[in-house]
Amino acid sequence: MGGPVTPGPPDEDPRLPLPEAAVPGGRAPGDGAPGVPVPGGPGPEATAGAAAPAAAGGGAGERRLHPFTPLRRAWVPIAATVGVIAQQGDRAGQWIADLSTLLRLAAVAGLVLVFGVYGFLSWWFTHYAVTDTELRIRSGLIFRRAAHIRLDRIQAIDVTRPLLARLTGVASLRLDVIGAEAKDELAFLGEPQAVALRAELLARAAGFAPAEAVRLGEAPERELLRVRPRDVVVSLLLSLGVWAALAGGIAMPVLVWWFSSNPWVAVFTLLPMLGAVWAGTAGRFLTEYDWTVAESPDGLRLDHGLLDRAHETVPPGRVQSVRIVEPLLWRRRDWVRVELAVAGSKNGVLVPVASRAAAHAVIARVLPGVDLAALSFSGSPARGARWVVPVWWKGYALAVSPDVFAARHGRLCRRTEVVPHAKVQSVRLTQGPWERARGLADLHVDTGADGTVTARLRATAEAAALLAAQAARAHTSRAAARPDRWMT
């Protein structure tokens, strides 16, 4: 992100001001901690919204996407044509070979013209408009589609910049709407226009008047954490899953070739294995490169990516649970990975790798008032648990505080899941026949993100008491919880 910018006085921005205190638990740069808290000011996005108020407009009329969009739309018929030709195989090749050079050039020119016209018309018939209560998107050349997205149902707006889009100065907006299975997308907009539109939508969702929403622009932000690329590389090298994927990618095709004696079978086996290895190594590095966590009145902002740059917002009120992952080879460095479960959205990463202290400081922004370092975990009773799950039973533990319910499991890769009492939807107790014989039970806490946190192998009497107590804590906390609102 850019150099720090000093935010204006609170009376210049009617939204709630950011807290003044710096994030605790940080380390100075260069001391080996992968996450370095930086007490800077707002980044370049803080002024991007104000730089293009004219591009965003007042929301009264319909607006079009960036003129670059037709090139993106033209790829659809191109891909379809290539697929049809590939399906015909040798017949298509023979037919093309029989054509004269002039006819080939004419065919290519005709296809380019058709695809170009298709992309232009798709762009021409796509409009969007912002009203006081909703975002309207109209699209479709033959089959018309109209989407009416209520502003009070928007829970996150992400700005994404794929590599080609970054080269041409455009970006896309992805809207995470409550109740929608897939994210709605506006692609593409000019980068200043995308940032300004995002700020306008968030401000209107918070209840500001249209003119005031445009004037406010992008909310200021304070950088909390920046993960160095070097530490991302080291974390991948210290992950057992990466080495397992590499070993499988090498061994599996060799074994298939050995038993089948068919090199083509080995090649087709190798391709998906290479895809898995890429996703777990180079793909993960490209995604987590220059990972930055910043705080703003909208929520926590995540900025990351080497080729495709993503700018995401995590509204803390929508976070249902937090997962802290500690791979075996990371523990010597005291590194952790933090993942989130957000209602209405897929699970995401909050911090790819950071020191425990820096990660806890960021989690404190998501779960205010929760001190994870103060949690006291109790393990499963050894007398019965060792016979139900030999060896691995030592990885199970449970902690309960006035604010959260936490469960831990795993020995090679330890995972700690934390659920605020106010986010608990239901509590269940289960017993298998083997557990019942040993006087043990499992306690399940269900959240609003279709997730479950399980405290395994507790004594039956303890599990029953925990069930009643957790149900009471959840009821009390939900009654006292503040509503999930933007900028509150």
Short mmCIF file of C-alpha atoms in Angstrom, two decimals, residues 111-469:
data_model
loop_
_atom_site.label_atom_id
_atom_site.label_comp_id
_atom_site.label_asym_id
_atom_site.label_seq_id
_atom_site.Cartn_x
_atom_site.Cartn_y
_atom_site.Cartn_z
CA LEU A 111 -15.54 -14.37 -36.94
CA VAL A 112 -13.69 -11.39 -35.50
CA LEU A 113 -16.44 -9.07 -36.74
CA VAL A 114 -19.22 -11.27 -35.32
CA PHE A 115 -17.51 -11.66 -31.97
CA GLY A 116 -16.74 -7.96 -31.80
CA VAL A 117 -20.35 -7.03 -32.55
CA TYR A 118 -21.55 -9.53 -29.93
CA GLY A 119 -19.24 -8.04 -27.29
CA PHE A 120 -20.25 -4.48 -28.18
CA LEU A 121 -23.98 -5.21 -28.08
CA SER A 122 -23.63 -7.07 -24.77
CA TRP A 123 -21.86 -4.03 -23.34
CA TRP A 124 -24.37 -1.61 -24.87
CA PHE A 125 -27.36 -3.40 -23.34
CA THR A 126 -25.81 -3.65 -19.87
CA HIS A 127 -26.64 -0.83 -17.45
CA TYR A 128 -26.57 -0.30 -13.73
CA ALA A 129 -28.13 2.33 -11.51
CA VAL A 130 -27.96 3.15 -7.81
CA THR A 131 -31.12 4.29 -6.04
CA ASP A 132 -31.79 5.14 -2.41
CA THR A 133 -32.63 1.52 -1.61
CA GLU A 134 -31.12 -0.77 -4.24
CA LEU A 135 -28.58 -1.41 -6.98
CA ARG A 136 -30.19 -2.27 -10.31
CA ILE A 137 -28.33 -4.22 -12.99
CA ARG A 138 -29.91 -4.78 -16.43
CA SER A 139 -28.13 -7.02 -18.91
CA GLY A 140 -28.76 -9.44 -21.75
CA LEU A 141 -28.83 -9.13 -25.52
CA ILE A 142 -31.48 -11.74 -26.37
CA PHE A 143 -32.65 -12.85 -22.95
CA ARG A 144 -32.97 -9.82 -20.70
CA ARG A 145 -32.00 -10.07 -17.05
CA ALA A 146 -32.79 -7.51 -14.36
CA ALA A 147 -31.23 -7.79 -10.90
CA HIS A 148 -32.50 -5.65 -8.02
CA ILE A 149 -30.04 -5.83 -5.12
CA ARG A 150 -31.26 -4.23 -1.92
CA LEU A 151 -28.52 -2.18 -0.30
CA ASP A 152 -29.40 -3.37 3.19
CA ARG A 153 -28.80 -6.98 2.03
CA ILE A 154 -25.24 -6.31 0.87
CA GLN A 155 -22.77 -7.70 3.39
CA ALA A 156 -19.49 -7.26 1.50
CA ILE A 157 -18.21 -5.56 -1.65
CA ASP A 158 -14.88 -6.67 -3.07
CA VAL A 159 -12.77 -4.93 -5.70
CA THR A 160 -10.82 -7.40 -7.84
CA ARG A 161 -8.14 -6.57 -10.38
CA PRO A 162 -7.12 -9.52 -12.60
CA LEU A 163 -3.77 -9.24 -14.36
CA LEU A 164 -5.15 -8.10 -17.73
CA ALA A 165 -7.52 -5.70 -16.00
CA ARG A 166 -4.64 -4.16 -14.03
CA LEU A 167 -2.74 -3.58 -17.27
CA THR A 168 -5.72 -1.73 -18.74
CA GLY A 169 -6.63 0.21 -15.58
CA VAL A 170 -9.99 -1.44 -14.88
CA ALA A 171 -11.45 -3.44 -11.99
CA SER A 172 -14.56 -5.44 -11.16
CA LEU A 173 -16.92 -5.20 -8.21
CA ARG A 174 -18.15 -8.40 -6.58
CA LEU A 175 -21.12 -8.05 -4.25
CA ASP A 176 -21.80 -10.59 -1.52
CA VAL A 177 -25.54 -10.44 -0.89
CA ILE A 178 -27.38 -12.19 1.93
CA GLY A 179 -29.41 -15.11 0.58
CA ALA A 180 -27.62 -15.27 -2.80
CA GLU A 181 -25.65 -18.41 -3.65
CA ALA A 182 -23.28 -16.64 -6.06
CA LYS A 183 -21.79 -13.17 -5.96
CA ASP A 184 -23.17 -10.54 -8.33
CA GLU A 185 -20.46 -8.86 -10.38
CA LEU A 186 -19.98 -5.58 -12.21
CA ALA A 187 -17.13 -6.08 -14.66
CA PHE A 188 -15.48 -3.92 -15.69
CA LEU A 189 -15.27 -0.38 -14.30
CA GLY A 190 -12.41 2.08 -14.31
CA GLU A 191 -10.38 1.66 -11.11
CA PRO A 192 -11.31 5.11 -9.69
CA GLN A 193 -14.93 4.53 -10.66
CA ALA A 194 -14.97 1.08 -9.00
CA VAL A 195 -13.53 2.43 -5.75
CA ALA A 196 -15.94 5.39 -5.77
CA LEU A 197 -18.96 3.17 -6.51
CA ARG A 198 -18.00 0.78 -3.73
CA ALA A 199 -17.74 3.67 -1.27
CA GLU A 200 -21.08 5.06 -2.46
CA LEU A 201 -22.86 1.73 -2.03
CA LEU A 202 -21.44 1.22 1.46
CA ALA A 203 -22.35 4.75 2.51
CA ARG A 204 -25.90 4.40 1.19
CA ALA A 205 -26.22 1.03 2.90
CA ALA A 206 -25.29 2.82 6.13
CA GLY A 207 -28.17 5.26 5.61
CA PHE A 208 -26.43 8.34 4.22
CA ALA A 209 -28.21 10.55 1.67
CA PRO A 210 -27.15 10.15 -2.00
CA ALA A 211 -25.24 13.44 -2.18
CA GLU A 212 -23.60 12.77 1.18
CA ALA A 213 -22.68 9.22 0.14
CA VAL A 214 -20.83 10.49 -2.95
CA ARG A 215 -19.09 13.23 -0.94
CA LEU A 216 -17.82 10.85 1.72
CA GLY A 217 -15.90 8.66 -0.71
CA GLU A 218 -13.82 5.72 0.51
CA ALA A 219 -13.65 5.42 4.30
CA PRO A 220 -10.19 5.88 5.84
CA GLU A 221 -8.23 2.83 6.90
CA ARG A 222 -5.39 1.95 9.24
CA GLU A 223 -2.97 -0.82 8.31
CA LEU A 224 -2.78 -3.51 10.98
CA LEU A 225 -0.68 -6.26 9.43
CA ARG A 226 1.45 -6.90 6.35
CA VAL A 227 2.76 -10.37 5.54
CA ARG A 228 6.13 -10.41 3.81
CA PRO A 229 6.41 -12.55 0.64
CA ARG A 230 9.49 -14.25 2.09
CA ASP A 231 7.44 -15.54 5.01
CA VAL A 232 4.76 -16.89 2.67
CA VAL A 233 7.45 -18.90 0.86
CA VAL A 234 8.90 -20.23 4.13
CA SER A 235 5.44 -21.16 5.40
CA LEU A 236 4.78 -23.18 2.23
CA LEU A 237 8.11 -24.99 2.55
CA LEU A 238 7.23 -25.86 6.16
CA SER A 239 3.80 -27.26 5.26
CA LEU A 240 3.56 -31.06 5.19
CA GLY A 241 0.61 -30.87 2.81
CA VAL A 242 2.74 -29.18 0.15
CA TRP A 243 5.36 -31.94 0.26
CA ALA A 244 2.66 -34.62 0.25
CA ALA A 245 1.13 -33.06 -2.88
CA LEU A 246 4.53 -32.94 -4.58
CA ALA A 247 5.26 -36.56 -3.70
CA GLY A 248 1.85 -37.66 -4.96
CA GLY A 249 2.25 -35.66 -8.16
CA ILE A 250 5.51 -37.47 -8.91
CA ALA A 251 4.70 -40.97 -7.68
CA MET A 252 1.15 -41.44 -8.96
CA PRO A 253 1.82 -41.01 -12.73
CA VAL A 254 4.89 -43.27 -12.46
CA LEU A 255 2.86 -46.00 -10.77
CA VAL A 256 0.05 -45.67 -13.31
CA TRP A 257 2.53 -45.94 -16.19
CA TRP A 258 4.18 -48.93 -14.55
CA PHE A 259 0.95 -50.90 -14.14
CA SER A 260 -0.82 -49.80 -17.34
CA SER A 261 2.17 -49.60 -19.74
CA ASN A 262 0.31 -46.76 -21.45
CA PRO A 263 2.05 -43.36 -21.42
CA TRP A 264 -1.17 -41.52 -22.33
CA VAL A 265 -2.93 -42.85 -19.25
CA ALA A 266 -0.01 -41.58 -17.19
CA VAL A 267 -0.22 -38.16 -18.85
CA PHE A 268 -3.95 -37.83 -18.14
CA THR A 269 -3.28 -38.87 -14.55
CA LEU A 270 -0.47 -36.32 -14.27
CA LEU A 271 -2.53 -33.32 -15.42
CA PRO A 272 -4.98 -33.17 -12.47
CA MET A 273 -2.13 -33.96 -10.08
CA LEU A 274 -0.18 -30.99 -11.47
CA GLY A 275 -3.26 -28.82 -11.00
CA ALA A 276 -3.48 -29.84 -7.34
CA VAL A 277 0.24 -29.23 -6.80
CA TRP A 278 -0.01 -25.82 -8.48
CA ALA A 279 -3.00 -24.79 -6.36
CA GLY A 280 -1.23 -25.77 -3.14
CA THR A 281 2.14 -24.19 -3.95
CA ALA A 282 2.56 -21.55 -6.66
CA GLY A 283 -1.16 -20.73 -6.77
CA ARG A 284 -1.25 -20.17 -3.03
CA PHE A 285 1.84 -17.97 -3.18
CA LEU A 286 0.34 -15.85 -5.97
CA THR A 287 -2.86 -15.42 -3.95
CA GLU A 288 -1.22 -14.65 -0.59
CA TYR A 289 1.53 -12.40 -1.97
CA ASP A 290 1.82 -9.04 -0.15
CA TRP A 291 -1.13 -9.84 2.11
CA THR A 292 -2.29 -6.73 3.97
CA VAL A 293 -4.92 -6.39 6.69
CA ALA A 294 -6.28 -2.90 7.38
CA GLU A 295 -9.02 -1.56 9.61
CA SER A 296 -11.77 0.82 8.53
CA PRO A 297 -15.30 1.74 9.66
CA ASP A 298 -16.59 -0.73 7.03
CA GLY A 299 -14.74 -3.67 8.60
CA LEU A 300 -11.38 -5.31 8.01
CA ARG A 301 -9.97 -4.83 4.51
CA LEU A 302 -7.83 -7.52 2.91
CA ASP A 303 -5.57 -6.56 0.01
CA HIS A 304 -3.52 -9.33 -1.62
CA GLY A 305 -2.35 -11.01 -4.81
CA LEU A 306 0.62 -10.84 -7.18
CA LEU A 307 -1.03 -11.25 -10.59
CA ASP A 308 -4.71 -10.89 -9.67
CA ARG A 309 -5.04 -8.20 -7.02
CA ALA A 310 -8.06 -8.53 -4.70
CA HIS A 311 -9.44 -5.92 -2.31
CA GLU A 312 -11.93 -7.56 0.07
CA THR A 313 -13.86 -6.38 3.11
CA VAL A 314 -14.75 -8.53 6.11
CA PRO A 315 -17.63 -7.02 8.14
CA PRO A 316 -16.84 -8.18 11.71
CA GLY A 317 -20.52 -8.47 12.62
CA ARG A 318 -20.97 -11.23 10.01
CA VAL A 319 -18.10 -13.40 11.31
CA GLN A 320 -19.54 -16.56 12.86
CA SER A 321 -16.36 -18.32 13.95
CA VAL A 322 -12.58 -18.05 13.79
CA ARG A 323 -10.20 -20.94 13.14
CA ILE A 324 -6.52 -20.82 14.15
CA VAL A 325 -4.37 -23.37 12.30
CA GLU A 326 -0.94 -24.42 13.62
CA PRO A 327 0.94 -26.85 11.32
CA LEU A 328 3.55 -28.97 13.06
CA LEU A 329 6.62 -27.36 11.47
CA TRP A 330 5.31 -23.84 12.16
CA ARG A 331 5.20 -24.21 15.93
CA ARG A 332 8.92 -23.71 16.46
CA ARG A 333 8.56 -20.25 14.90
CA ASP A 334 5.27 -19.66 16.77
CA TRP A 335 3.45 -19.03 13.48
CA VAL A 336 -0.29 -19.48 12.93
CA ARG A 337 -2.83 -19.14 10.12
CA VAL A 338 -6.22 -17.52 10.76
CA GLU A 339 -9.37 -18.49 8.84
CA LEU A 340 -12.92 -17.15 9.10
CA ALA A 341 -16.43 -18.50 8.66
CA VAL A 342 -18.68 -15.66 7.47
CA ALA A 343 -22.47 -15.95 7.27
CA GLY A 344 -23.70 -16.18 3.70
CA SER A 345 -20.19 -16.54 2.27
CA LYS A 346 -17.60 -19.21 1.84
CA ASN A 347 -14.89 -19.63 4.42
CA GLY A 348 -11.96 -17.30 3.89
CA VAL A 349 -8.47 -16.52 5.09
CA LEU A 350 -7.90 -13.59 7.41
CA VAL A 351 -4.14 -14.01 7.96
CA PRO A 352 -2.16 -16.55 5.85
CA VAL A 353 0.82 -16.63 8.25
CA ALA A 354 1.80 -14.47 11.21
CA SER A 355 3.27 -14.64 14.66
CA ARG A 356 0.80 -15.70 17.32
CA ALA A 357 0.84 -12.29 19.01
CA ALA A 358 0.22 -10.42 15.74
CA ALA A 359 -2.56 -12.84 14.76
CA HIS A 360 -4.27 -12.48 18.14
CA ALA A 361 -4.15 -8.69 17.76
CA VAL A 362 -5.97 -8.91 14.41
CA ILE A 363 -8.51 -11.40 15.79
CA ALA A 364 -9.23 -8.93 18.59
CA ARG A 365 -10.56 -6.54 15.90
CA VAL A 366 -12.94 -9.25 14.66
CA LEU A 367 -13.96 -10.43 18.14
CA PRO A 368 -13.75 -7.30 20.31
CA GLY A 369 -12.99 -7.95 23.96
CA VAL A 370 -11.85 -11.55 23.40
CA ASP A 371 -8.37 -12.40 24.72
CA LEU A 372 -7.40 -15.72 23.14
CA ALA A 373 -4.17 -15.89 25.12
CA ALA A 374 -6.21 -15.99 28.34
CA LEU A 375 -8.25 -19.06 27.32
CA SER A 376 -7.59 -22.07 29.56
CA PHE A 377 -8.03 -25.38 27.70
CA SER A 378 -8.88 -28.66 29.39
CA GLY A 379 -8.16 -31.95 27.64
CA SER A 380 -10.30 -35.05 27.29
CA PRO A 381 -10.31 -37.52 30.23
CA ALA A 382 -7.45 -39.93 29.63
CA ARG A 383 -9.11 -42.94 31.20
CA GLY A 384 -11.75 -43.40 28.51
CA ALA A 385 -10.56 -41.28 25.59
CA ARG A 386 -7.37 -43.23 24.96
CA TRP A 387 -9.41 -46.31 24.05
CA VAL A 388 -11.84 -44.47 21.77
CA VAL A 389 -9.24 -42.57 19.72
CA PRO A 390 -5.75 -43.94 20.47
CA VAL A 391 -2.85 -41.45 20.33
CA TRP A 392 -4.91 -38.64 18.75
CA TRP A 393 -7.11 -38.14 21.83
CA LYS A 394 -4.43 -35.89 23.32
CA GLY A 395 -5.18 -33.28 20.66
CA TYR A 396 -8.75 -32.70 21.88
CA ALA A 397 -9.35 -29.80 24.28
CA LEU A 398 -12.08 -27.36 25.28
CA ALA A 399 -12.21 -23.82 26.68
CA VAL A 400 -15.15 -21.61 27.63
CA SER A 401 -14.98 -17.93 28.55
CA PRO A 402 -17.71 -15.34 29.18
CA ASP A 403 -17.50 -14.38 25.48
CA VAL A 404 -16.58 -17.46 23.43
CA PHE A 405 -16.73 -21.24 23.14
CA ALA A 406 -13.47 -22.77 21.85
CA ALA A 407 -12.56 -26.33 20.83
CA ARG A 408 -9.19 -27.72 19.75
CA HIS A 409 -8.30 -30.85 17.80
CA GLY A 410 -5.40 -32.30 15.82
CA ARG A 411 -1.82 -33.21 16.70
CA LEU A 412 0.17 -32.88 13.47
CA CYS A 413 -1.88 -29.86 12.41
CA ARG A 414 -3.54 -28.30 15.44
CA ARG A 415 -6.78 -26.40 14.82
CA THR A 416 -8.51 -24.19 17.36
CA GLU A 417 -12.04 -23.03 16.53
CA VAL A 418 -13.56 -20.10 18.41
CA VAL A 419 -17.28 -19.20 18.37
CA PRO A 420 -18.77 -16.14 20.11
CA HIS A 421 -21.74 -17.13 22.25
CA ALA A 422 -23.92 -14.64 20.35
CA LYS A 423 -23.33 -16.54 17.07
CA VAL A 424 -24.42 -19.95 18.37
CA GLN A 425 -27.54 -21.24 16.59
CA SER A 426 -27.96 -24.58 18.35
CA VAL A 427 -26.19 -26.97 20.71
CA ARG A 428 -26.24 -30.78 20.38
CA LEU A 429 -24.85 -33.75 22.30
CA THR A 430 -24.07 -37.04 20.51
CA GLN A 431 -22.78 -40.44 21.66
CA GLY A 432 -21.67 -43.40 19.61
CA PRO A 433 -21.87 -46.92 21.07
CA TRP A 434 -18.13 -47.03 21.76
CA GLU A 435 -18.23 -43.60 23.43
CA ARG A 436 -21.29 -44.57 25.48
CA ALA A 437 -19.50 -47.65 26.77
CA ARG A 438 -16.62 -45.46 27.94
CA GLY A 439 -18.81 -42.75 29.47
CA LEU A 440 -17.93 -40.12 26.85
CA ALA A 441 -19.91 -37.78 24.58
CA ASP A 442 -19.33 -35.12 21.91
CA LEU A 443 -20.70 -31.57 22.22
CA HIS A 444 -21.56 -29.82 18.93
CA VAL A 445 -22.06 -26.06 18.62
CA ASP A 446 -23.72 -24.99 15.34
CA THR A 447 -23.20 -21.52 13.84
CA GLY A 448 -24.96 -19.41 11.23
CA ALA A 449 -22.33 -20.17 8.57
CA ASP A 450 -23.50 -23.80 8.24
CA GLY A 451 -20.55 -24.77 10.38
CA THR A 452 -20.15 -26.82 13.53
CA VAL A 453 -17.54 -26.62 16.26
CA THR A 454 -17.18 -29.91 18.13
CA ALA A 455 -15.69 -30.58 21.54
CA ARG A 456 -14.89 -34.29 21.35
CA LEU A 457 -14.60 -36.96 24.03
CA ARG A 458 -15.92 -35.16 27.09
CA ALA A 459 -17.20 -37.01 30.15
CA THR A 460 -20.95 -37.60 29.80
CA ALA A 461 -21.89 -35.63 32.92
CA GLU A 462 -19.60 -32.77 31.91
CA ALA A 463 -21.02 -32.72 28.36
CA ALA A 464 -24.61 -32.57 29.68
CA ALA A 465 -23.72 -29.67 31.99
CA LEU A 466 -21.91 -27.89 29.15
CA LEU A 467 -24.95 -28.38 26.89
CA ALA A 468 -27.30 -26.63 29.31
CA ALA A 469 -24.81 -23.89 30.20
#
